[in-house]
JSON list of C-alpha atoms in Angstrom, two decimals:
[
{"chain": "A", "resi": 1, "resn": "LEU", "atom": "CA", "xyz": [43.00, 95.20, 52.24]},
{"chain": "A", "resi": 2, "resn": "HIS", "atom": "CA", "xyz": [41.62, 98.74, 51.95]},
{"chain": "A", "resi": 3, "resn": "VAL", "atom": "CA", "xyz": [43.97, 101.54, 51.13]},
{"chain": "A", "resi": 4, "resn": "ARG", "atom": "CA", "xyz": [42.56, 104.98, 51.67]},
{"chain": "A", "resi": 5, "resn": "SER", "atom": "CA", "xyz": [44.04, 108.36, 51.10]},
{"chain": "A", "resi": 6, "resn": "ARG", "atom": "CA", "xyz": [44.31, 110.88, 53.88]},
{"chain": "A", "resi": 7, "resn": "ARG", "atom": "CA", "xyz": [41.40, 112.83, 52.47]},
{"chain": "A", "resi": 8, "resn": "GLN", "atom": "CA", "xyz": [39.21, 109.71, 52.37]},
{"chain": "A", "resi": 9, "resn": "ARG", "atom": "CA", "xyz": [40.05, 108.94, 56.03]},
{"chain": "A", "resi": 10, "resn": "GLN", "atom": "CA", "xyz": [39.16, 112.50, 57.10]},
{"chain": "A", "resi": 11, "resn": "MET", "atom": "CA", "xyz": [35.85, 112.32, 55.23]},
{"chain": "A", "resi": 12, "resn": "CYS", "atom": "CA", "xyz": [35.13, 108.97, 56.83]},
{"chain": "A", "resi": 13, "resn": "ILE", "atom": "CA", "xyz": [35.76, 110.41, 60.31]},
{"chain": "A", "resi": 14, "resn": "ARG", "atom": "CA", "xyz": [33.58, 113.46, 59.62]},
{"chain": "A", "resi": 15, "resn": "ASP", "atom": "CA", "xyz": [30.74, 111.17, 58.62]},
{"chain": "A", "resi": 16, "resn": "ARG", "atom": "CA", "xyz": [30.89, 109.41, 61.99]},
{"chain": "A", "resi": 17, "resn": "ILE", "atom": "CA", "xyz": [30.81, 112.57, 64.11]},
{"chain": "A", "resi": 18, "resn": "GLU", "atom": "CA", "xyz": [27.30, 113.38, 65.18]},
{"chain": "A", "resi": 19, "resn": "VAL", "atom": "CA", "xyz": [26.50, 116.75, 66.73]},
{"chain": "A", "resi": 20, "resn": "ILE", "atom": "CA", "xyz": [24.06, 116.56, 69.64]},
{"chain": "A", "resi": 21, "resn": "GLU", "atom": "CA", "xyz": [22.50, 119.70, 71.06]},
{"chain": "A", "resi": 22, "resn": "ASP", "atom": "CA", "xyz": [22.95, 120.11, 74.79]},
{"chain": "A", "resi": 23, "resn": "GLU", "atom": "CA", "xyz": [19.51, 120.81, 76.13]},
{"chain": "A", "resi": 24, "resn": "ALA", "atom": "CA", "xyz": [19.96, 119.65, 79.74]},
{"chain": "A", "resi": 25, "resn": "ASP", "atom": "CA", "xyz": [19.71, 122.37, 82.37]},
{"chain": "A", "resi": 26, "resn": "ILE", "atom": "CA", "xyz": [22.65, 122.63, 84.69]},
{"chain": "A", "resi": 27, "resn": "GLU", "atom": "CA", "xyz": [21.90, 123.52, 88.28]},
{"chain": "A", "resi": 28, "resn": "GLU", "atom": "CA", "xyz": [24.39, 126.04, 89.63]},
{"chain": "A", "resi": 29, "resn": "THR", "atom": "CA", "xyz": [25.90, 125.57, 93.09]},
{"chain": "A", "resi": 30, "resn": "ILE", "atom": "CA", "xyz": [26.23, 128.70, 95.18]},
{"chain": "A", "resi": 31, "resn": "ILE", "atom": "CA", "xyz": [29.46, 128.80, 97.13]},
{"chain": "A", "resi": 32, "resn": "GLU", "atom": "CA", "xyz": [29.25, 130.79, 100.31]},
{"chain": "A", "resi": 33, "resn": "SER", "atom": "CA", "xyz": [32.17, 132.82, 101.57]},
{"chain": "A", "resi": 34, "resn": "ALA", "atom": "CA", "xyz": [34.25, 131.34, 104.37]},
{"chain": "A", "resi": 35, "resn": "GLU", "atom": "CA", "xyz": [35.41, 134.77, 105.49]},
{"chain": "A", "resi": 36, "resn": "VAL", "atom": "CA", "xyz": [34.73, 135.92, 109.04]},
{"chain": "A", "resi": 37, "resn": "ASN", "atom": "CA", "xyz": [31.95, 138.44, 109.51]},
{"chain": "A", "resi": 38, "resn": "GLN", "atom": "CA", "xyz": [33.58, 141.86, 110.02]},
{"chain": "A", "resi": 39, "resn": "GLU", "atom": "CA", "xyz": [31.08, 142.83, 112.72]},
{"chain": "A", "resi": 40, "resn": "GLU", "atom": "CA", "xyz": [31.73, 139.71, 114.81]},
{"chain": "A", "resi": 41, "resn": "GLU", "atom": "CA", "xyz": [33.90, 140.38, 117.86]},
{"chain": "A", "resi": 42, "resn": "ILE", "atom": "CA", "xyz": [37.30, 138.73, 117.82]},
{"chain": "A", "resi": 43, "resn": "MET", "atom": "CA", "xyz": [38.40, 137.12, 121.07]},
{"chain": "A", "resi": 44, "resn": "GLU", "atom": "CA", "xyz": [41.69, 138.21, 122.54]},
{"chain": "A", "resi": 45, "resn": "ILE", "atom": "CA", "xyz": [44.21, 135.69, 123.75]},
{"chain": "A", "resi": 46, "resn": "GLU", "atom": "CA", "xyz": [45.30, 136.57, 127.23]},
{"chain": "A", "resi": 47, "resn": "ASP", "atom": "CA", "xyz": [48.08, 134.19, 128.09]},
{"chain": "A", "resi": 48, "resn": "ILE", "atom": "CA", "xyz": [49.87, 131.71, 125.90]},
{"chain": "A", "resi": 49, "resn": "GLU", "atom": "CA", "xyz": [50.93, 128.74, 127.94]},
{"chain": "A", "resi": 50, "resn": "GLU", "atom": "CA", "xyz": [54.16, 127.20, 126.80]},
{"chain": "A", "resi": 51, "resn": "VAL", "atom": "CA", "xyz": [53.96, 123.44, 126.71]},
{"chain": "A", "resi": 52, "resn": "ASP", "atom": "CA", "xyz": [57.17, 121.59, 127.35]},
{"chain": "A", "resi": 53, "resn": "GLU", "atom": "CA", "xyz": [57.01, 119.21, 124.40]},
{"chain": "A", "resi": 54, "resn": "GLU", "atom": "CA", "xyz": [58.17, 115.69, 125.11]},
{"chain": "A", "resi": 55, "resn": "ILE", "atom": "CA", "xyz": [60.30, 114.43, 122.20]},
{"chain": "A", "resi": 56, "resn": "GLY", "atom": "CA", "xyz": [60.01, 110.72, 121.55]},
{"chain": "A", "resi": 57, "resn": "ASP", "atom": "CA", "xyz": [62.78, 108.37, 120.55]},
{"chain": "A", "resi": 58, "resn": "VAL", "atom": "CA", "xyz": [64.60, 109.42, 117.37]},
{"chain": "A", "resi": 59, "resn": "PRO", "atom": "CA", "xyz": [66.23, 107.06, 114.83]},
{"chain": "A", "resi": 60, "resn": "PHE", "atom": "CA", "xyz": [70.04, 107.27, 114.65]},
{"chain": "A", "resi": 61, "resn": "ALA", "atom": "CA", "xyz": [69.91, 108.21, 110.94]},
{"chain": "A", "resi": 62, "resn": "VAL", "atom": "CA", "xyz": [68.04, 111.49, 111.58]},
{"chain": "A", "resi": 63, "resn": "ILE", "atom": "CA", "xyz": [69.14, 112.58, 115.08]},
{"chain": "A", "resi": 64, "resn": "GLU", "atom": "CA", "xyz": [70.39, 116.18, 115.23]},
{"chain": "A", "resi": 65, "resn": "ASN", "atom": "CA", "xyz": [73.26, 115.38, 117.65]},
{"chain": "A", "resi": 66, "resn": "VAL", "atom": "CA", "xyz": [74.25, 111.71, 117.69]},
{"chain": "A", "resi": 67, "resn": "PRO", "atom": "CA", "xyz": [75.12, 109.86, 120.87]},
{"chain": "A", "resi": 68, "resn": "ILE", "atom": "CA", "xyz": [78.86, 109.98, 121.40]},
{"chain": "A", "resi": 69, "resn": "TYR", "atom": "CA", "xyz": [80.69, 106.69, 121.83]},
{"chain": "A", "resi": 70, "resn": "PRO", "atom": "CA", "xyz": [83.75, 106.83, 124.13]},
{"chain": "A", "resi": 71, "resn": "GLY", "atom": "CA", "xyz": [86.70, 107.92, 121.98]},
{"chain": "A", "resi": 72, "resn": "CYS", "atom": "CA", "xyz": [84.59, 109.89, 119.46]},
{"chain": "A", "resi": 73, "resn": "GLU", "atom": "CA", "xyz": [84.36, 113.09, 121.53]},
{"chain": "A", "resi": 74, "resn": "LYS", "atom": "CA", "xyz": [86.98, 114.98, 119.52]},
{"chain": "A", "resi": 75, "resn": "LYS", "atom": "CA", "xyz": [85.31, 114.53, 116.14]},
{"chain": "A", "resi": 76, "resn": "LYS", "atom": "CA", "xyz": [84.43, 117.92, 114.63]},
{"chain": "A", "resi": 77, "resn": "ASN", "atom": "CA", "xyz": [80.89, 117.50, 113.29]},
{"chain": "A", "resi": 78, "resn": "ASN", "atom": "CA", "xyz": [77.84, 115.27, 113.58]},
{"chain": "A", "resi": 79, "resn": "ALA", "atom": "CA", "xyz": [78.67, 113.27, 110.42]},
{"chain": "A", "resi": 80, "resn": "GLU", "atom": "CA", "xyz": [82.16, 112.41, 111.76]},
{"chain": "A", "resi": 81, "resn": "LYS", "atom": "CA", "xyz": [80.75, 111.49, 115.18]},
{"chain": "A", "resi": 82, "resn": "LYS", "atom": "CA", "xyz": [78.09, 109.32, 113.51]},
{"chain": "A", "resi": 83, "resn": "LYS", "atom": "CA", "xyz": [80.74, 107.52, 111.42]},
{"chain": "A", "resi": 84, "resn": "CYS", "atom": "CA", "xyz": [83.02, 107.10, 114.44]},
{"chain": "A", "resi": 85, "resn": "MET", "atom": "CA", "xyz": [80.21, 105.64, 116.55]},
{"chain": "A", "resi": 86, "resn": "SER", "atom": "CA", "xyz": [79.16, 103.18, 113.85]},
{"chain": "A", "resi": 87, "resn": "GLU", "atom": "CA", "xyz": [82.77, 102.00, 113.42]},
{"chain": "A", "resi": 88, "resn": "LYS", "atom": "CA", "xyz": [83.37, 101.68, 117.18]},
{"chain": "A", "resi": 89, "resn": "VAL", "atom": "CA", "xyz": [80.11, 99.73, 117.71]},
{"chain": "A", "resi": 90, "resn": "MET", "atom": "CA", "xyz": [80.96, 97.39, 114.85]},
{"chain": "A", "resi": 91, "resn": "LYS", "atom": "CA", "xyz": [84.53, 96.80, 116.11]},
{"chain": "A", "resi": 92, "resn": "PHE", "atom": "CA", "xyz": [83.21, 96.14, 119.63]},
{"chain": "A", "resi": 93, "resn": "VAL", "atom": "CA", "xyz": [80.71, 93.56, 118.36]},
{"chain": "A", "resi": 94, "resn": "GLN", "atom": "CA", "xyz": [83.26, 91.89, 116.08]},
{"chain": "A", "resi": 95, "resn": "LYS", "atom": "CA", "xyz": [85.68, 91.57, 119.00]},
{"chain": "A", "resi": 96, "resn": "LYS", "atom": "CA", "xyz": [83.15, 90.27, 121.57]},
{"chain": "A", "resi": 97, "resn": "PHE", "atom": "CA", "xyz": [80.72, 88.16, 119.47]},
{"chain": "A", "resi": 98, "resn": "ASN", "atom": "CA", "xyz": [81.35, 84.41, 119.55]},
{"chain": "A", "resi": 99, "resn": "THR", "atom": "CA", "xyz": [81.10, 83.47, 115.86]},
{"chain": "A", "resi": 100, "resn": "ASP", "atom": "CA", "xyz": [82.11, 79.86, 116.65]},
{"chain": "A", "resi": 101, "resn": "LEU", "atom": "CA", "xyz": [78.69, 79.47, 118.22]},
{"chain": "A", "resi": 102, "resn": "ALA", "atom": "CA", "xyz": [77.00, 79.22, 114.80]},
{"chain": "A", "resi": 103, "resn": "GLY", "atom": "CA", "xyz": [79.30, 76.35, 113.77]},
{"chain": "A", "resi": 104, "resn": "ASP", "atom": "CA", "xyz": [78.67, 74.59, 117.08]},
{"chain": "A", "resi": 105, "resn": "LEU", "atom": "CA", "xyz": [74.93, 74.83, 116.38]},
{"chain": "A", "resi": 106, "resn": "GLY", "atom": "CA", "xyz": [75.39, 73.15, 112.99]},
{"chain": "A", "resi": 107, "resn": "LEU", "atom": "CA", "xyz": [74.65, 76.30, 110.96]},
{"chain": "A", "resi": 108, "resn": "GLU", "atom": "CA", "xyz": [76.47, 76.78, 107.68]},
{"chain": "A", "resi": 109, "resn": "GLY", "atom": "CA", "xyz": [77.20, 79.61, 105.28]},
{"chain": "A", "resi": 110, "resn": "ARG", "atom": "CA", "xyz": [76.43, 83.28, 105.74]},
{"chain": "A", "resi": 111, "resn": "GLN", "atom": "CA", "xyz": [74.61, 84.23, 108.96]},
{"chain": "A", "resi": 112, "resn": "ARG", "atom": "CA", "xyz": [72.68, 87.47, 109.48]},
{"chain": "A", "resi": 113, "resn": "ILE", "atom": "CA", "xyz": [71.51, 88.73, 112.84]},
{"chain": "A", "resi": 114, "resn": "SER", "atom": "CA", "xyz": [69.44, 91.90, 113.06]},
{"chain": "A", "resi": 115, "resn": "VAL", "atom": "CA", "xyz": [69.81, 93.78, 116.32]},
{"chain": "A", "resi": 116, "resn": "GLN", "atom": "CA", "xyz": [67.88, 96.85, 117.45]},
{"chain": "A", "resi": 117, "resn": "PHE", "atom": "CA", "xyz": [68.46, 98.81, 120.61]},
{"chain": "A", "resi": 118, "resn": "LYS", "atom": "CA", "xyz": [68.01, 102.21, 122.17]},
{"chain": "A", "resi": 119, "resn": "ILE", "atom": "CA", "xyz": [70.56, 104.53, 123.70]},
{"chain": "A", "resi": 120, "resn": "ASP", "atom": "CA", "xyz": [68.42, 106.19, 126.37]},
{"chain": "A", "resi": 121, "resn": "LYS", "atom": "CA", "xyz": [68.46, 109.80, 127.66]},
{"chain": "A", "resi": 122, "resn": "ASN", "atom": "CA", "xyz": [71.26, 108.87, 130.05]},
{"chain": "A", "resi": 123, "resn": "GLY", "atom": "CA", "xyz": [73.47, 107.21, 127.41]},
{"chain": "A", "resi": 124, "resn": "ASN", "atom": "CA", "xyz": [72.74, 103.62, 128.48]},
{"chain": "A", "resi": 125, "resn": "VAL", "atom": "CA", "xyz": [72.01, 100.82, 126.01]},
{"chain": "A", "resi": 126, "resn": "VAL", "atom": "CA", "xyz": [68.47, 99.50, 126.67]},
{"chain": "A", "resi": 127, "resn": "ASN", "atom": "CA", "xyz": [65.67, 97.53, 124.96]},
{"chain": "A", "resi": 128, "resn": "VAL", "atom": "CA", "xyz": [68.01, 95.26, 123.02]},
{"chain": "A", "resi": 129, "resn": "ARG", "atom": "CA", "xyz": [66.18, 92.95, 120.61]},
{"chain": "A", "resi": 130, "resn": "ALA", "atom": "CA", "xyz": [67.69, 90.50, 118.15]},
{"chain": "A", "resi": 131, "resn": "ARG", "atom": "CA", "xyz": [66.43, 88.33, 115.31]},
{"chain": "A", "resi": 132, "resn": "ALA", "atom": "CA", "xyz": [68.63, 85.46, 114.14]},
{"chain": "A", "resi": 133, "resn": "PRO", "atom": "CA", "xyz": [68.40, 82.02, 112.53]},
{"chain": "A", "resi": 134, "resn": "HIS", "atom": "CA", "xyz": [68.83, 80.38, 115.98]},
{"chain": "A", "resi": 135, "resn": "PRO", "atom": "CA", "xyz": [67.77, 81.46, 119.51]},
{"chain": "A", "resi": 136, "resn": "LYS", "atom": "CA", "xyz": [71.33, 80.96, 120.84]},
{"chain": "A", "resi": 137, "resn": "LEU", "atom": "CA", "xyz": [72.63, 83.48, 118.27]},
{"chain": "A", "resi": 138, "resn": "GLU", "atom": "CA", "xyz": [69.95, 85.95, 119.39]},
{"chain": "A", "resi": 139, "resn": "GLN", "atom": "CA", "xyz": [71.03, 85.49, 123.04]},
{"chain": "A", "resi": 140, "resn": "GLU", "atom": "CA", "xyz": [74.67, 86.04, 122.10]},
{"chain": "A", "resi": 141, "resn": "ALA", "atom": "CA", "xyz": [73.84, 89.21, 120.14]},
{"chain": "A", "resi": 142, "resn": "VAL", "atom": "CA", "xyz": [71.77, 90.61, 123.04]},
{"chain": "A", "resi": 143, "resn": "LYS", "atom": "CA", "xyz": [74.53, 89.79, 125.53]},
{"chain": "A", "resi": 144, "resn": "VAL", "atom": "CA", "xyz": [77.24, 91.50, 123.42]},
{"chain": "A", "resi": 145, "resn": "VAL", "atom": "CA", "xyz": [75.18, 94.64, 122.66]},
{"chain": "A", "resi": 146, "resn": "ASN", "atom": "CA", "xyz": [74.17, 95.00, 126.33]},
{"chain": "A", "resi": 147, "resn": "ALA", "atom": "CA", "xyz": [77.91, 95.12, 127.12]},
{"chain": "A", "resi": 148, "resn": "LEU", "atom": "CA", "xyz": [78.40, 98.30, 125.01]},
{"chain": "A", "resi": 149, "resn": "PRO", "atom": "CA", "xyz": [79.83, 101.14, 127.12]},
{"chain": "A", "resi": 150, "resn": "LYS", "atom": "CA", "xyz": [77.80, 104.08, 128.39]},
{"chain": "A", "resi": 151, "resn": "MET", "atom": "CA", "xyz": [77.72, 106.96, 125.90]},
{"chain": "A", "resi": 152, "resn": "ILE", "atom": "CA", "xyz": [76.97, 110.65, 125.90]},
{"chain": "A", "resi": 153, "resn": "PRO", "atom": "CA", "xyz": [73.26, 110.71, 124.99]},
{"chain": "A", "resi": 154, "resn": "GLY", "atom": "CA", "xyz": [71.97, 111.98, 121.65]},
{"chain": "A", "resi": 155, "resn": "LYS", "atom": "CA", "xyz": [70.16, 115.32, 121.50]},
{"chain": "A", "resi": 156, "resn": "GLN", "atom": "CA", "xyz": [67.21, 116.61, 119.54]},
{"chain": "A", "resi": 157, "resn": "ARG", "atom": "CA", "xyz": [66.41, 120.35, 119.75]},
{"chain": "A", "resi": 158, "resn": "GLY", "atom": "CA", "xyz": [68.95, 120.65, 122.54]},
{"chain": "A", "resi": 159, "resn": "LYS", "atom": "CA", "xyz": [67.36, 118.00, 124.76]},
{"chain": "A", "resi": 160, "resn": "ALA", "atom": "CA", "xyz": [68.68, 114.53, 125.54]},
{"chain": "A", "resi": 161, "resn": "VAL", "atom": "CA", "xyz": [66.50, 111.90, 123.84]},
{"chain": "A", "resi": 162, "resn": "GLY", "atom": "CA", "xyz": [66.41, 108.17, 123.29]},
{"chain": "A", "resi": 163, "resn": "VAL", "atom": "CA", "xyz": [68.10, 107.17, 120.04]},
{"chain": "A", "resi": 164, "resn": "LEU", "atom": "CA", "xyz": [67.05, 104.03, 118.15]},
{"chain": "A", "resi": 165, "resn": "TYR", "atom": "CA", "xyz": [69.90, 102.10, 116.57]},
{"chain": "A", "resi": 166, "resn": "SER", "atom": "CA", "xyz": [69.80, 99.14, 114.17]},
{"chain": "A", "resi": 167, "resn": "LEU", "atom": "CA", "xyz": [72.81, 96.92, 113.79]},
{"chain": "A", "resi": 168, "resn": "PRO", "atom": "CA", "xyz": [73.17, 94.07, 111.30]},
{"chain": "A", "resi": 169, "resn": "ILE", "atom": "CA", "xyz": [75.68, 91.40, 112.34]},
{"chain": "A", "resi": 170, "resn": "LEU", "atom": "CA", "xyz": [76.93, 89.39, 109.38]},
{"chain": "A", "resi": 171, "resn": "PHE", "atom": "CA", "xyz": [79.44, 86.58, 109.35]},
{"chain": "A", "resi": 172, "resn": "GLN", "atom": "CA", "xyz": [80.40, 83.47, 107.38]},
{"chain": "A", "resi": 173, "resn": "VAL", "atom": "CA", "xyz": [80.50, 80.03, 108.99]},
{"chain": "A", "resi": 174, "resn": "GLU", "atom": "CA", "xyz": [83.43, 78.08, 107.57]},
{"chain": "A", "resi": 175, "resn": "ASN", "atom": "CA", "xyz": [83.19, 74.28, 107.55]}
]
């Protein structure tokens, strides 16, 4: 065990430091200006053509104006309309979905079905896809979601657009 004072440690460190002269030549890189030559003629733009930008499908979480489910028209702002729609869709699915089907299929415990669909530019529910523990549950989920009523379409930048919606369906199978 070596015990050294602070001074001894500093002296020990100084003894290890070796000064090396830097004799290597460094080649300098010349950086050229990216500025436009002042004598070069600048082209004039004659006509600017406005392109009617096609807006793709927008996720429900970020849509500017959400689709409006029947009965949610009187809600004041987008957040209230969004909440109203989510509640109405969930109530509709709870009412129409045959949860006894899972028990009939021999499934037990908690069941989760992931459903995705689009509310198109006309307010119709289209492209319904479901993922579930059994194909019959997927078919039931697609059937129920396809039965959702027509809505007022969502809007992005003032134009009607397709809105992507994800819906988890969760339920417990009692034995």
